[in-house]
């Protein structure tokens, strides 16, 4: 019963390790971690070794159960013969020697099984530690990638804010220049309007002077004509 319970325990343990290994392999395929990745080939070899050891242990348990069954049958047969027939000392000694040898072999098998169980437990512990380290490295790498991503996002946000500030500053400067140019244009327009007004007044004054001069010349010419007559 102990050996069967041990088998079930190891089968459960192997299933758990298998599940962890599959998850780890899938995670590794999704996230290539470069030099920080643990060699999955080693894990697969360890897993295969555990499967082989489990197979050997099952065979060993089978042999033990067969040996126990054989001993029980021999013991029952011996008891039956002793109960119904006179005791044969030589045959009885032979049977007991066989029983003792069988128990010694059983003890050796149990020792081998205990040693195999200890080795399997140690290897399972190592494999668990490898998976734990890999998961820790993966989590650390993922957190590091997230931190780098956050820093990159923050840097992009700062760049955007700087560009936005520069744009607003340049836009303000441009509007100021436009206002200054509009002011200068208005001043030029006012000056042109003033020049036009002055030119009109001067033109009118010049026309008056020309008319007056022509009138005086005509008058003088008329006087000269009258004087000559």
Tab-separated table of C-alpha atoms in Angstrom:
chain	number	residue	atom	x	y	z
A	1	UNK	CA	0.000	0.000	0.000
A	2	UNK	CA	2.850	2.400	0.780
A	3	UNK	CA	4.449	1.764	-2.587
A	4	UNK	CA	1.137	2.296	-4.394
A	5	UNK	CA	0.610	5.556	-2.495
A	6	UNK	CA	4.174	6.581	-3.369
A	7	UNK	CA	3.500	5.833	-7.050
A	8	UNK	CA	0.354	7.957	-7.028
A	9	UNK	CA	2.250	10.745	-5.296
A	10	UNK	CA	5.040	10.670	-7.858
A	11	UNK	CA	2.573	10.471	-10.740
A	12	UNK	CA	0.832	13.585	-9.398
A	13	UNK	CA	4.185	15.266	-8.919
A	14	UNK	CA	5.232	14.374	-12.470
A	15	UNK	CA	1.931	15.673	-13.845
A	16	UNK	CA	2.491	18.940	-11.996
A	17	UNK	CA	6.064	19.197	-13.256
A	18	UNK	CA	4.857	18.341	-16.778
A	19	UNK	CA	2.245	21.091	-16.590
A	20	UNK	CA	4.844	23.580	-15.332
A	21	UNK	CA	7.239	22.499	-18.075
A	22	UNK	CA	4.592	22.929	-20.794
A	23	UNK	CA	3.640	26.347	-19.429
A	24	UNK	CA	7.280	27.321	-19.274
A	25	UNK	CA	7.868	26.120	-22.842
A	26	UNK	CA	4.838	28.038	-24.146
A	27	UNK	CA	5.904	31.139	-22.233
A	28	UNK	CA	9.402	30.834	-23.655
A	29	UNK	CA	7.988	30.613	-27.176
A	30	UNK	CA	5.923	33.744	-26.574
A	31	UNK	CA	8.679	35.730	-24.908
A	32	UNK	CA	12.210	35.180	-26.200
A	33	UNK	CA	14.422	36.265	-23.371
A	34	UNK	CA	17.796	35.971	-25.083
A	35	UNK	CA	20.701	35.043	-22.855
A	36	UNK	CA	18.521	34.997	-19.742
A	37	UNK	CA	16.526	31.967	-21.015
A	38	UNK	CA	17.219	28.609	-19.341
A	39	UNK	CA	18.005	25.794	-21.730
A	40	UNK	CA	14.743	23.910	-22.187
A	41	UNK	CA	16.613	20.900	-23.587
A	42	UNK	CA	18.053	20.225	-20.124
A	43	UNK	CA	14.571	20.393	-18.637
A	44	UNK	CA	13.233	17.979	-21.226
A	45	UNK	CA	16.111	15.576	-20.514
A	46	UNK	CA	15.383	15.797	-16.794
A	47	UNK	CA	11.721	15.160	-17.512
A	48	UNK	CA	12.555	12.113	-19.653
A	49	UNK	CA	14.847	10.799	-16.920
A	50	UNK	CA	12.033	11.177	-14.398
A	51	UNK	CA	9.684	9.303	-16.708
A	52	UNK	CA	12.243	6.497	-17.092
A	53	UNK	CA	12.747	6.344	-13.337
A	54	UNK	CA	9.001	6.212	-12.805
A	55	UNK	CA	8.785	3.358	-15.302
A	56	UNK	CA	11.611	1.523	-13.504
A	57	UNK	CA	9.928	2.108	-10.166
A	58	UNK	CA	6.632	0.758	-11.445
A	59	UNK	CA	8.429	-2.347	-12.709
A	60	UNK	CA	10.206	-2.645	-9.366
A	61	UNK	CA	6.916	-2.365	-7.499
A	62	UNK	CA	5.463	-5.007	-9.784
A	63	UNK	CA	8.360	-7.352	-8.986
A	64	UNK	CA	7.959	-6.671	-5.271
A	65	UNK	CA	4.237	-7.391	-5.403
A	66	UNK	CA	4.885	-10.590	-7.368
A	67	UNK	CA	7.535	-11.631	-4.838
A	68	UNK	CA	5.224	-10.932	-1.913
A	69	UNK	CA	2.440	-12.901	-3.580
A	70	UNK	CA	4.840	-15.769	-4.240
A	71	UNK	CA	6.029	-15.776	-0.609
A	72	UNK	CA	2.469	-15.683	0.683
A	73	UNK	CA	1.534	-18.636	-1.525
A	74	UNK	CA	4.578	-20.604	-0.368
A	75	UNK	CA	3.799	-19.784	3.235
A	76	UNK	CA	0.181	-20.853	2.843
A	77	UNK	CA	1.286	-24.064	1.118
A	78	UNK	CA	3.837	-24.697	3.882
A	79	UNK	CA	1.277	-24.139	6.619
A	80	UNK	CA	-1.148	-26.396	4.838
A	81	UNK	CA	1.442	-29.182	4.556
A	82	UNK	CA	2.458	-28.818	8.182
A	83	UNK	CA	-1.159	-28.980	9.303
A	84	UNK	CA	-2.078	-32.107	7.350
A	85	UNK	CA	1.167	-34.068	7.101
A	86	UNK	CA	4.046	-34.992	9.415
A	87	UNK	CA	6.788	-32.448	9.590
A	88	UNK	CA	9.662	-32.904	7.178
A	89	UNK	CA	12.524	-31.041	8.841
A	90	UNK	CA	14.737	-30.813	5.777
A	91	UNK	CA	11.904	-29.581	3.592
A	92	UNK	CA	10.817	-27.127	6.266
A	93	UNK	CA	14.336	-25.702	6.547
A	94	UNK	CA	14.513	-25.362	2.798
A	95	UNK	CA	11.222	-23.492	2.760
A	96	UNK	CA	12.333	-21.169	5.538
A	97	UNK	CA	15.640	-20.533	3.805
A	98	UNK	CA	13.716	-19.669	0.654
A	99	UNK	CA	11.472	-17.374	2.663
A	100	UNK	CA	14.480	-15.707	4.303
A	101	UNK	CA	16.177	-15.296	0.935
A	102	UNK	CA	12.983	-13.876	-0.491
A	103	UNK	CA	12.703	-11.411	2.388
A	104	UNK	CA	16.334	-10.436	1.936
A	105	UNK	CA	15.721	-9.859	-1.747
A	106	UNK	CA	12.601	-7.921	-0.848
A	107	UNK	CA	14.602	-5.826	1.598
A	108	UNK	CA	17.172	-5.096	-1.101
A	109	UNK	CA	14.421	-4.161	-3.524
A	110	UNK	CA	12.872	-1.875	-0.907
A	111	UNK	CA	16.257	-0.256	-0.290
A	112	UNK	CA	16.706	0.226	-4.024
A	113	UNK	CA	13.239	1.683	-4.234
A	114	UNK	CA	13.926	4.028	-1.320
A	115	UNK	CA	17.162	5.135	-2.986
A	116	UNK	CA	15.355	5.616	-6.300
A	117	UNK	CA	12.630	7.590	-4.517
A	118	UNK	CA	15.233	9.786	-2.832
A	119	UNK	CA	16.992	10.409	-6.145
A	120	UNK	CA	13.691	11.177	-7.830
A	121	UNK	CA	12.727	13.588	-5.052
A	122	UNK	CA	16.095	15.318	-5.367
A	123	UNK	CA	15.735	15.599	-9.133
A	124	UNK	CA	12.180	16.869	-8.788
A	125	UNK	CA	13.432	19.428	-6.295
A	126	UNK	CA	16.158	20.532	-8.730
A	127	UNK	CA	13.659	20.733	-11.580
A	128	UNK	CA	11.275	22.748	-9.421
A	129	UNK	CA	14.110	25.098	-8.524
A	130	UNK	CA	15.021	25.477	-12.211
A	131	UNK	CA	11.410	26.288	-13.067
A	132	UNK	CA	11.178	28.696	-10.115
A	133	UNK	CA	14.366	30.472	-11.207
A	134	UNK	CA	13.115	30.646	-14.781
A	135	UNK	CA	9.787	32.101	-13.657
A	136	UNK	CA	11.590	34.636	-11.443
A	137	UNK	CA	13.848	35.625	-14.344
A	138	UNK	CA	10.832	35.882	-16.642
A	139	UNK	CA	8.908	38.037	-14.149
A	140	UNK	CA	11.973	40.235	-13.608
A	141	UNK	CA	12.465	40.596	-17.365
A	142	UNK	CA	8.783	41.355	-17.882
A	143	UNK	CA	8.838	43.993	-15.140
A	144	UNK	CA	12.014	45.421	-16.630
A	145	UNK	CA	10.414	45.562	-20.091
A	146	UNK	CA	7.337	47.222	-18.599
A	147	UNK	CA	9.531	49.742	-16.789
A	148	UNK	CA	11.420	50.513	-20.011
A	149	UNK	CA	8.100	50.840	-21.823
A	150	UNK	CA	6.805	53.232	-19.159
A	151	UNK	CA	9.995	55.274	-19.389
A	152	UNK	CA	9.669	55.375	-23.176
A	153	UNK	CA	6.035	56.500	-22.914
A	154	UNK	CA	7.021	59.152	-20.382
A	155	UNK	CA	9.842	60.323	-22.652
A	156	UNK	CA	7.462	60.532	-25.618
A	157	UNK	CA	4.963	62.482	-23.513
A	158	UNK	CA	7.698	64.916	-22.476
A	159	UNK	CA	8.771	65.313	-26.108
A	160	UNK	CA	5.159	65.936	-27.112
A	161	UNK	CA	4.725	68.544	-24.368
A	162	UNK	CA	7.975	70.254	-25.384
A	163	UNK	CA	6.915	70.302	-29.029
A	164	UNK	CA	3.504	71.605	-28.031
A	165	UNK	CA	5.082	74.379	-25.951
A	166	UNK	CA	7.453	75.276	-28.782
A	167	UNK	CA	4.531	75.304	-31.208
A	168	UNK	CA	2.494	77.573	-28.942
A	169	UNK	CA	5.512	79.824	-28.454
A	170	UNK	CA	6.200	79.976	-32.200
A	171	UNK	CA	2.508	80.592	-32.867
A	172	UNK	CA	2.501	83.473	-30.368
A	173	UNK	CA	5.625	84.956	-31.981
A	174	UNK	CA	4.085	84.602	-35.440
A	175	UNK	CA	0.863	86.303	-34.323
A	176	UNK	CA	2.919	89.114	-32.807
A	177	UNK	CA	4.846	89.537	-36.065
A	178	UNK	CA	1.574	89.540	-38.000
A	179	UNK	CA	0.185	92.238	-35.718
A	180	UNK	CA	3.353	94.303	-36.141
A	181	UNK	CA	3.215	93.903	-39.930
A	182	UNK	CA	-0.459	94.857	-39.957
A	183	UNK	CA	0.409	97.947	-37.910
A	184	UNK	CA	3.190	98.900	-40.319
A	185	UNK	CA	0.856	98.327	-43.286
A	186	UNK	CA	-1.783	100.544	-41.697
A	187	UNK	CA	0.835	103.234	-41.063
A	188	UNK	CA	1.953	103.039	-44.695
A	189	UNK	CA	-1.666	103.232	-45.836
A	190	UNK	CA	-2.221	106.284	-43.637
A	191	UNK	CA	0.941	107.919	-44.980
A	192	UNK	CA	-0.142	107.196	-48.564
A	193	UNK	CA	-3.555	108.628	-47.840
A	194	UNK	CA	-1.911	111.731	-46.330
A	195	UNK	CA	0.416	112.023	-49.335
A	196	UNK	CA	-2.540	111.755	-51.698
A	197	UNK	CA	-4.411	114.437	-49.789
A	198	UNK	CA	-1.377	116.730	-49.790
A	199	UNK	CA	-0.796	116.026	-53.471
A	200	UNK	CA	-4.420	116.908	-54.231
A	201	UNK	CA	-4.143	120.178	-52.315
A	202	UNK	CA	-0.870	121.060	-54.009
A	203	UNK	CA	-2.351	120.188	-57.390
A	204	UNK	CA	-5.347	122.450	-56.705
A	205	UNK	CA	-3.061	125.271	-55.556
A	206	UNK	CA	-0.869	124.790	-58.606
A	207	UNK	CA	-3.902	124.892	-60.882
A	208	UNK	CA	-5.053	128.113	-59.233
A	209	UNK	CA	-1.635	129.675	-59.669
A	210	UNK	CA	-1.555	128.595	-63.306
A	211	UNK	CA	-5.006	130.040	-63.916
A	212	UNK	CA	-4.070	133.273	-62.196
A	213	UNK	CA	-0.839	133.582	-64.148
A	214	UNK	CA	-2.641	132.894	-67.404
A	215	UNK	CA	-5.244	135.477	-66.534
A	216	UNK	CA	-2.574	138.063	-65.787
A	217	UNK	CA	-0.723	137.221	-68.991
A	218	UNK	CA	-3.925	137.510	-71.014
A	219	UNK	CA	-4.718	140.767	-69.334
A	220	UNK	CA	-1.268	142.158	-69.992
A	221	UNK	CA	-1.418	140.984	-73.565
A	222	UNK	CA	-4.737	142.720	-74.005
A	223	UNK	CA	-3.367	145.913	-72.480
A	224	UNK	CA	-0.379	145.803	-74.796
A	225	UNK	CA	-2.666	145.447	-77.770
A	226	UNK	CA	-4.791	148.322	-76.636
A	227	UNK	CA	-1.730	150.485	-76.056
A	228	UNK	CA	-0.361	149.769	-79.484
A	229	UNK	CA	-3.653	150.836	-81.054
